[in-house]
PDB file of C-alpha atoms in Angstrom:
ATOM      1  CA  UNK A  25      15.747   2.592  -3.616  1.00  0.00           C
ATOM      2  CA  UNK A  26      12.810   3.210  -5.459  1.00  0.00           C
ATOM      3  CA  UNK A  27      11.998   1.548  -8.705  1.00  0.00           C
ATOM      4  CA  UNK A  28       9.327   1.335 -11.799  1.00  0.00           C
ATOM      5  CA  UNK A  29       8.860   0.229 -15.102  1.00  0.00           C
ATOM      6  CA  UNK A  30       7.419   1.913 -18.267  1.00  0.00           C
ATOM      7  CA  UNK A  31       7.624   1.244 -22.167  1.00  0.00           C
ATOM      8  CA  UNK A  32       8.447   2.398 -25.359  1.00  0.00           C
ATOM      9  CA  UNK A  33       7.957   1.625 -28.880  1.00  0.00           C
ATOM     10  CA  UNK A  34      10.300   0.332 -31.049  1.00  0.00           C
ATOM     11  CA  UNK A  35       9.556  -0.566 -34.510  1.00  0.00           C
ATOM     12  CA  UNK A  36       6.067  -0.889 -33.493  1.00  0.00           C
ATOM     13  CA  UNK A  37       7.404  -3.748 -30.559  1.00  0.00           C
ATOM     14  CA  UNK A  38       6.228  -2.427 -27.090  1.00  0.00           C
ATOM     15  CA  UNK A  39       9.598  -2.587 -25.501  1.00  0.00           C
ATOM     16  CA  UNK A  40       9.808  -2.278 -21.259  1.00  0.00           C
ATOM     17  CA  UNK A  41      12.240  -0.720 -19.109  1.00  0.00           C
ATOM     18  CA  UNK A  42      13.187  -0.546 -15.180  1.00  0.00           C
ATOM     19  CA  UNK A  43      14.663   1.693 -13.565  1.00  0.00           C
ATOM     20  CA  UNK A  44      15.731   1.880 -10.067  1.00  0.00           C
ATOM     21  CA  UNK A  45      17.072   5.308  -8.370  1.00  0.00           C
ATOM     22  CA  UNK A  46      19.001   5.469  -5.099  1.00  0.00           C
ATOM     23  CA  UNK A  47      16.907   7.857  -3.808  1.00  0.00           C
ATOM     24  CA  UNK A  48      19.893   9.420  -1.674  1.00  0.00           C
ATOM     25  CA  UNK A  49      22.721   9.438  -4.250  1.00  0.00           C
ATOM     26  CA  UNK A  50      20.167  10.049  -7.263  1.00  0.00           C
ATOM     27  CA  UNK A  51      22.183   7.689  -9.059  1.00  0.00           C
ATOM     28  CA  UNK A  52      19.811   5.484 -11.888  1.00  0.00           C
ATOM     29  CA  UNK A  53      20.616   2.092 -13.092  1.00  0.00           C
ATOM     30  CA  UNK A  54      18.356   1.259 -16.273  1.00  0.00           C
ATOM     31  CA  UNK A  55      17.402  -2.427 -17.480  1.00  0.00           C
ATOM     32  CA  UNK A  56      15.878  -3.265 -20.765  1.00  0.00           C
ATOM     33  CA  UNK A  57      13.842  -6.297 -21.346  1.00  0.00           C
ATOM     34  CA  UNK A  58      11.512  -7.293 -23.981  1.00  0.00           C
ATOM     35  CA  UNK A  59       8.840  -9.287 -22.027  1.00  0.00           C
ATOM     36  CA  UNK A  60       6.766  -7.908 -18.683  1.00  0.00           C
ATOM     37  CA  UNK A  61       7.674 -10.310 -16.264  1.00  0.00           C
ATOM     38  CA  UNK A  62       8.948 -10.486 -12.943  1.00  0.00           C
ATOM     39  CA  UNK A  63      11.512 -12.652 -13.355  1.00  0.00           C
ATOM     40  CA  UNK A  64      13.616  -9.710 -14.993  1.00  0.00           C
ATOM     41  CA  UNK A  65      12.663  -7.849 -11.686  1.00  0.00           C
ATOM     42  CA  UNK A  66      13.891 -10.296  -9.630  1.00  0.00           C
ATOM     43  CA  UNK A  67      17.439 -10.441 -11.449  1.00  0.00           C
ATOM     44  CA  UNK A  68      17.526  -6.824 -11.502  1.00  0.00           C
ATOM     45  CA  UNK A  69      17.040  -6.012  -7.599  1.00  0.00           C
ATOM     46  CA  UNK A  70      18.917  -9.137  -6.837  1.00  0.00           C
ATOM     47  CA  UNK A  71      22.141  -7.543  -8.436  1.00  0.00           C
ATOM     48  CA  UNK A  72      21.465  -4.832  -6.064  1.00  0.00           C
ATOM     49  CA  UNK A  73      23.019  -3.637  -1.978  1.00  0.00           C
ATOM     50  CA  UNK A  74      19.260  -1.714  -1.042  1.00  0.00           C
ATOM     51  CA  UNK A  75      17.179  -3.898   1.175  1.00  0.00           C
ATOM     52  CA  UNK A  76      14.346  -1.866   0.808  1.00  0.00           C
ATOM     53  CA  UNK A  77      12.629  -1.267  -2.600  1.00  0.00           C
ATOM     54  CA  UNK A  78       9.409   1.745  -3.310  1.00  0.00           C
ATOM     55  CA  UNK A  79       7.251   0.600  -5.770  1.00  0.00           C
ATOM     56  CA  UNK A  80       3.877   0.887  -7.217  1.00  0.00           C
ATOM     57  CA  UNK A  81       1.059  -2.060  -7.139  1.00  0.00           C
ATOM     58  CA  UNK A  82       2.151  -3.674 -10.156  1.00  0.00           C
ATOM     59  CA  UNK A  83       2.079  -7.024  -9.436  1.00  0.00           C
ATOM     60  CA  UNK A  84       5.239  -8.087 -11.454  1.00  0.00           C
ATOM     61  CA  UNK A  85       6.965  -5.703  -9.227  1.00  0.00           C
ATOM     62  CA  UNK A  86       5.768  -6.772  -5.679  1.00  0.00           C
ATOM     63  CA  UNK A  87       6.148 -10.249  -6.765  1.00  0.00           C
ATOM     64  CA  UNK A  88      10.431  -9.650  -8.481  1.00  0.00           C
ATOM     65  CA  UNK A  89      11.615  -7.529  -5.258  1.00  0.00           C
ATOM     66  CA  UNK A  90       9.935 -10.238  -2.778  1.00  0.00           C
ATOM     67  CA  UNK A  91      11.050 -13.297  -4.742  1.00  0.00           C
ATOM     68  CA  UNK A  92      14.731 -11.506  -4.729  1.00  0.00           C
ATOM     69  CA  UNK A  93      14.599 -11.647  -0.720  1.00  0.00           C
ATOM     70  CA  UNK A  94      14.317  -7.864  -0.871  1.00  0.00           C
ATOM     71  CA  UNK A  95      11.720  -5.597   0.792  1.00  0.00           C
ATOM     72  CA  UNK A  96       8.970  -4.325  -1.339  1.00  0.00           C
ATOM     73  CA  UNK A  97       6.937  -1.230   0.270  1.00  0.00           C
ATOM     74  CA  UNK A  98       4.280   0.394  -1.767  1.00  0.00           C
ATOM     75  CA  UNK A  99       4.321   3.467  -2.093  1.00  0.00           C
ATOM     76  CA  UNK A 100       2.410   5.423  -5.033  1.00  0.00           C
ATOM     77  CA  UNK A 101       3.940   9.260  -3.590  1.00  0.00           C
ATOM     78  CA  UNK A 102       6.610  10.507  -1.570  1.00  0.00           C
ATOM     79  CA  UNK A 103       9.968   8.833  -2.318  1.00  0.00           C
ATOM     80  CA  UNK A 104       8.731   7.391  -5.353  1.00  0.00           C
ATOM     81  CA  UNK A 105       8.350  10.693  -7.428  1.00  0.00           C
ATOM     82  CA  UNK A 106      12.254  10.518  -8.129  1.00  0.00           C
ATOM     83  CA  UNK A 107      11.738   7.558 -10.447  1.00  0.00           C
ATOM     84  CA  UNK A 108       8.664   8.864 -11.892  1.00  0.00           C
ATOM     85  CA  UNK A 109      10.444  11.921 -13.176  1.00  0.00           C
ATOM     86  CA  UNK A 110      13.430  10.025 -14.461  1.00  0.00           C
ATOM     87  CA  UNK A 111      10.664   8.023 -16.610  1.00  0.00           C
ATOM     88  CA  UNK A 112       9.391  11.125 -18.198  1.00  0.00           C
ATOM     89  CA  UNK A 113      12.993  12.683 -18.988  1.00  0.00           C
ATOM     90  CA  UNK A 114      13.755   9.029 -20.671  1.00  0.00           C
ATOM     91  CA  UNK A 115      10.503   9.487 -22.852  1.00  0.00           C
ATOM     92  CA  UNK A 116      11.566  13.087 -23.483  1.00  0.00           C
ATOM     93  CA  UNK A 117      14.925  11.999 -24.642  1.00  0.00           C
ATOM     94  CA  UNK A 118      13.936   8.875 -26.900  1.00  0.00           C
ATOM     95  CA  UNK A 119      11.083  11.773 -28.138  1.00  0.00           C
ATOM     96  CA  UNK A 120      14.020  14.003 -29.440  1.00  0.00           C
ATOM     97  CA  UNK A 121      15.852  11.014 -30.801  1.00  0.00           C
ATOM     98  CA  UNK A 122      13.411   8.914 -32.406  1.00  0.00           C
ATOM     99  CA  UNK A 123      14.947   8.160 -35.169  1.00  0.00           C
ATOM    100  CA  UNK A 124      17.895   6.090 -32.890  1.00  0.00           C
ATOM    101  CA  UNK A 125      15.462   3.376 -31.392  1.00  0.00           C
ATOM    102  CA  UNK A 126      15.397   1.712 -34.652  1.00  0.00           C
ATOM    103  CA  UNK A 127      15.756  -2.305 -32.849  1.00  0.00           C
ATOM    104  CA  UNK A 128      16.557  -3.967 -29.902  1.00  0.00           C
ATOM    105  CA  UNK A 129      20.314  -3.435 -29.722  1.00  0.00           C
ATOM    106  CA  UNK A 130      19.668   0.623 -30.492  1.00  0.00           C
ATOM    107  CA  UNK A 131      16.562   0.727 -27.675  1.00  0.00           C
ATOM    108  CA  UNK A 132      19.500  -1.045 -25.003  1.00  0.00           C
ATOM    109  CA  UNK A 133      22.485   1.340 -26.034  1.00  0.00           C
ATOM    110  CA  UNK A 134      20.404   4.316 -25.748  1.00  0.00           C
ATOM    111  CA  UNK A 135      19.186   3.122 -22.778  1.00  0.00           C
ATOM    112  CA  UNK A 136      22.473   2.815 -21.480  1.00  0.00           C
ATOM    113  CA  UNK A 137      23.916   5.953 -22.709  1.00  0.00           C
ATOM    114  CA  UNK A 138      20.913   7.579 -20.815  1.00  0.00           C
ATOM    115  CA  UNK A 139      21.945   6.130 -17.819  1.00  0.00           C
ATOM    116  CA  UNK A 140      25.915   6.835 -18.366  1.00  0.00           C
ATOM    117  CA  UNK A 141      25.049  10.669 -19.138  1.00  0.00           C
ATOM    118  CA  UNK A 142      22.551  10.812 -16.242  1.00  0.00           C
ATOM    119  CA  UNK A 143      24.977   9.189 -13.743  1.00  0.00           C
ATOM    120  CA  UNK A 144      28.255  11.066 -15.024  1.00  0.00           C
ATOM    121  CA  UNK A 145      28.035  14.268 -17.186  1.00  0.00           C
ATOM    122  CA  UNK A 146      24.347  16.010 -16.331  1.00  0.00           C
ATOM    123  CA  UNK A 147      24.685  18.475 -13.471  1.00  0.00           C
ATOM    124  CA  UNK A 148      21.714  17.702 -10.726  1.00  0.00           C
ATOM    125  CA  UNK A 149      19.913  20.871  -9.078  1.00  0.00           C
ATOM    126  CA  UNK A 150      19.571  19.219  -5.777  1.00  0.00           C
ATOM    127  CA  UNK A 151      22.781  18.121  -5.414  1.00  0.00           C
ATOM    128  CA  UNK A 152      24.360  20.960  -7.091  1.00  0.00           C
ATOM    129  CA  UNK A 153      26.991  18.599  -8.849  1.00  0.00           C
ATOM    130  CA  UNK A 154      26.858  15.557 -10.775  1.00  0.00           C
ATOM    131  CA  UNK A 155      25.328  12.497  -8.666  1.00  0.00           C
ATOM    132  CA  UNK A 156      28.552  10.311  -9.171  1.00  0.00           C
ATOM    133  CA  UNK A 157      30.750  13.184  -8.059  1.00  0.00           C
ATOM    134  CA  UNK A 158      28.537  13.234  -4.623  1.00  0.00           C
ATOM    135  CA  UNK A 159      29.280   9.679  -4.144  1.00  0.00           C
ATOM    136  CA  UNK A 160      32.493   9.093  -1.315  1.00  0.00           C
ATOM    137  CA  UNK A 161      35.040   6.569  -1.562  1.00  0.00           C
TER     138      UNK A 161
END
């Protein structure tokens, strides 16, 4: 699993994100929060199955997936990229839709509805299918 945070304005209110992609299944699970702290990391990964968590240095990472009794391995390349690109197409999207972060409640629901039409209706190249269509009961 490899996870990250990242930001966005809303209403002039820096407003953070995480977002943690199973880097096999390309499936994304997105987490608002208001405040940069690690204790949102740490009840993020601990609602989690992975074991093993890519990250960057941040400290509020490190400090979330160890404190969750998960493994934290830095990694600033590699396996971490996934995430990294699923941070720009979020920007990209609240970009063209500006004008729907307008508070709190909109910046979660979008969030949310990223994740839902990520997860369920936007057809992956890699996988050549939608990544919750790959997964097997």
């Amino acid at each position: 699993m490899a996870i990250d945070d990242s930001s966005l304005k809303v209403n002039n209110r820096k407003c953070f994100f995480l977002v943690a992609v199973d880097i096999k299944k390309k499936i994304i699970k997105i987490h608002p929060y208001i405040t940069n702290f690690y204790e949102f990391v740490r009840d993020f990964v601990s609602k989690m199955k992975a074991e093993k968590f890519y990250a960057d240095k941040a400290p509020w990472l490190k400090r979330g997936i160890t404190s969750a009794g998960k493994t934290y391995i830095h990694q600033t390349f590699g396996k971490r990229n996934y995430v990294e690109r699923v941070i720009l197409e979020i920007k990209q999207f609240a970009k063209k839709f500006r004008r729907s972060f307008q508070n709190l409640k909109s910046f979660y629901l979008n969030l949310k509805g990223f994740e839902a039409f990520y997860n369920f209706f936007r057809s992956h190249q890699s996988l050549k299918n939608i990544p919750a269509t790959s997964i097997k009961s």
